[in-house]
Amino acid sequence: MGRRYGQTFLILWMLYCSICDGKKAPHILFIVADDLGWNDVGYQNPAMITPNIDKMARKGVIMNSSYVHPICTPSRNSFLTGVYPFRVGLQNYGIDPMQPRHMSLNTPTLPEKLKNLGYSTHMLGKWHLGYCNERYTPNSRGFDTFMGFYNGGQDYYTHMRKRGFDFRNNSQIYRPPPRQYSTKTYAKRAIEIIKHHKPKSNPLFMYLAFQSVHTPLQVPKRYEKMYKKVKNKERRIYSGMVSAMDDAIGAIMTAFRKYKYMNNLLVVFTTDNGGAAHIGANNLPLRGSKTTLWEGGTRAVTFVYSKTLLKKRAYVQNGLMHAIDWYPTLLAAAGGRPKHERHIDGVNQWPLIRAGRRSRRKDFVYDIDKELGRGAIRVGDYKLIYGKPGDYNDWYSVPKGDGYCPIYDARDGDEIFLYDSLNHLARRVQHMVGWFATYIPGYKLWRRLQRQKHNRLCKMHKKRDKETRFPMYLLYNIKDDPGERRNIAGYKPMMVYKMKARMDRYMRFAMDRQSKTKIKKADPKYYNNTWSPGWC
């Protein structure tokens, strides 16, 4: 009898403990890659070496319809505030180092809300949400600690942006070890935070905004050598940068395991915009590049991983998700009350991610800019583009030789035979002919002339690409045509009319863009050659 009571008590105690554990606020790692292309991770493209990313993605939830804005600052504003950037004047452009633009002080941030729930909040990497006054910097917007840079891009080793140094440990200028690659710097700092934080005392929120894989294209040689079969140098370096970031993520996840976080850890991985297909990235089969309203500029490589917190795992989620949704979603996961956040545009998608429920999002805005007279909106499966989509409007594959010129269509590189063995034989014959040709007198001169011809064609293509004229309205069914190859606006005039009316309503609420005027007082020469606050 006593044994039976003992077993019953043990079962009840285990049930109670499991309920208690379920109520504990999770530790959250929110990773943002910079300019990562749709086709630039291993689980999308086997040519990419990203084992750590692939493992988490395949064991977690791959978000197949996760969207961001076409460029960095607007997306980062959406991640941290849940508010569309056009409502606060941050649409369409990144913040220049000498512009007084910034994330609105009237919009509470995710780290501020999480701090109210007892979280320790830490940021590493790229801010790019304004720094002209200390009030706009990370330490004043909810982060307990910050290590990284204020602007949009810099040298990975020297941390120089044009003529100014830009790297901080909190508000203090900080100089990492000489010749240390920035991706490694962030990984070491993340591991230090993980090691010294006490996971059982209070939850941890880490916003890890990698510099990778934004230009300049730089990476330690050992990572470039991982792609020695890739002929194009820019693509080789870019791919190495992705693998270096993957290594850093692997080291950070090892630290989480070592210091006993995994049973209550939630990991989000996304990017701030599509890949710069005109500078080394690859968005195929999607159309366009970073800065454009095409899917290649706005659909983000995204997944969510947790060892214990997801009821449904190891699947692809096709429900719509937007950058503005991360604020209420993570707030809900942390035990907050996103329904009370009346000021935000985002919706709580935690049921979608955790249990595979239907998406609560039926529509969203890609971007709106009244001054430029362009924008794009999504309603269900349909996408309406108004005005010029951008400067890079093609389907870009990786060039086959040196000299980056993405003028090839997605169909380039298709095999010419049905059987792999015949294709392999054809490639071997081609290589042999190429080798014999090098011994023919005048071959090198001929190759140089061919390269010059190619470069001229490249410039002509880029010029034509930027000058391409489109109808005022483009309509695509993204479910049936994710590559945006068939404009159906002429077949569905009523759909165009309805979506335009909805876009017009959004435009009425759009603020003018914050001033793009450059302030001379921002020049680093006035601040010991560093980019520093205090000039607005």
Tab-separated table of N, CA and C in Angstrom, residues 1 6 15 28 98 108 118 122 175 183 248-249 321 341 368 371 374 410 437 484 486 492 495:
chain	number	residue	atom	x	y	z
A	1	MET	N	0.832	-1.204	0.000
A	1	MET	CA	0.000	0.000	0.000
A	1	MET	C	0.862	1.247	0.000
A	6	GLY	N	3.569	5.833	-2.609
A	6	GLY	CA	4.857	6.430	-2.978
A	6	GLY	C	4.956	6.666	-4.479
A	15	LEU	N	4.743	15.545	-12.363
A	15	LEU	CA	3.792	16.354	-13.131
A	15	LEU	C	3.861	17.803	-12.692
A	28	ILE	N	16.387	33.295	-24.571
A	28	ILE	CA	16.134	33.565	-25.986
A	28	ILE	C	17.408	34.046	-26.665
A	98	MET	N	26.312	60.006	-41.111
A	98	MET	CA	26.244	61.436	-40.817
A	98	MET	C	24.801	61.964	-40.824
A	108	PRO	N	8.268	51.581	-27.607
A	108	PRO	CA	9.013	50.715	-26.678
A	108	PRO	C	9.704	49.598	-27.449
A	118	GLY	N	11.952	40.552	-16.071
A	118	GLY	CA	13.051	39.975	-15.308
A	118	GLY	C	14.225	39.479	-16.122
A	122	HIS	N	21.196	41.460	-23.600
A	122	HIS	CA	22.538	41.714	-24.129
A	122	HIS	C	22.481	41.802	-25.658
A	175	ARG	N	38.777	48.369	-28.586
A	175	ARG	CA	39.586	47.861	-29.692
A	175	ARG	C	39.869	46.373	-29.460
A	183	THR	N	33.520	38.224	-36.581
A	183	THR	CA	32.626	37.109	-36.257
A	183	THR	C	33.146	36.346	-35.042
A	248	ALA	N	30.812	30.155	-35.745
A	248	ALA	CA	30.579	30.975	-34.556
A	248	ALA	C	29.294	30.537	-33.854
A	249	ILE	N	28.250	30.284	-34.633
A	249	ILE	CA	26.983	29.827	-34.059
A	249	ILE	C	27.174	28.475	-33.377
A	321	MET	N	4.741	35.088	-41.997
A	321	MET	CA	5.377	35.683	-40.815
A	321	MET	C	6.106	36.928	-41.293
A	341	GLU	N	-0.301	45.316	-26.119
A	341	GLU	CA	0.574	46.217	-26.872
A	341	GLU	C	-0.209	46.810	-28.039
A	368	ILE	N	6.680	50.913	-48.092
A	368	ILE	CA	5.908	52.028	-48.652
A	368	ILE	C	6.772	53.274	-48.577
A	371	GLU	N	7.447	59.388	-51.069
A	371	GLU	CA	8.336	60.296	-51.801
A	371	GLU	C	8.850	59.667	-53.091
A	374	ARG	N	6.586	54.418	-54.540
A	374	ARG	CA	6.658	52.972	-54.721
A	374	ARG	C	6.261	52.260	-53.439
A	410	ALA	N	18.660	32.087	-64.203
A	410	ALA	CA	18.643	30.876	-63.379
A	410	ALA	C	18.815	29.608	-64.206
A	437	ALA	N	44.167	24.154	-74.970
A	437	ALA	CA	44.098	25.493	-75.570
A	437	ALA	C	45.139	26.437	-74.988
A	484	GLU	N	8.162	34.980	-59.360
A	484	GLU	CA	7.626	36.232	-59.920
A	484	GLU	C	7.978	36.401	-61.399
A	486	ARG	N	5.437	35.784	-63.844
A	486	ARG	CA	4.216	36.042	-64.618
A	486	ARG	C	3.370	37.121	-63.939
A	492	LYS	N	-6.456	40.164	-63.544
A	492	LYS	CA	-7.220	40.312	-62.304
A	492	LYS	C	-7.310	41.788	-61.906
A	495	MET	N	-8.706	42.499	-58.345
A	495	MET	CA	-7.741	42.222	-57.274
A	495	MET	C	-6.750	43.376	-57.149
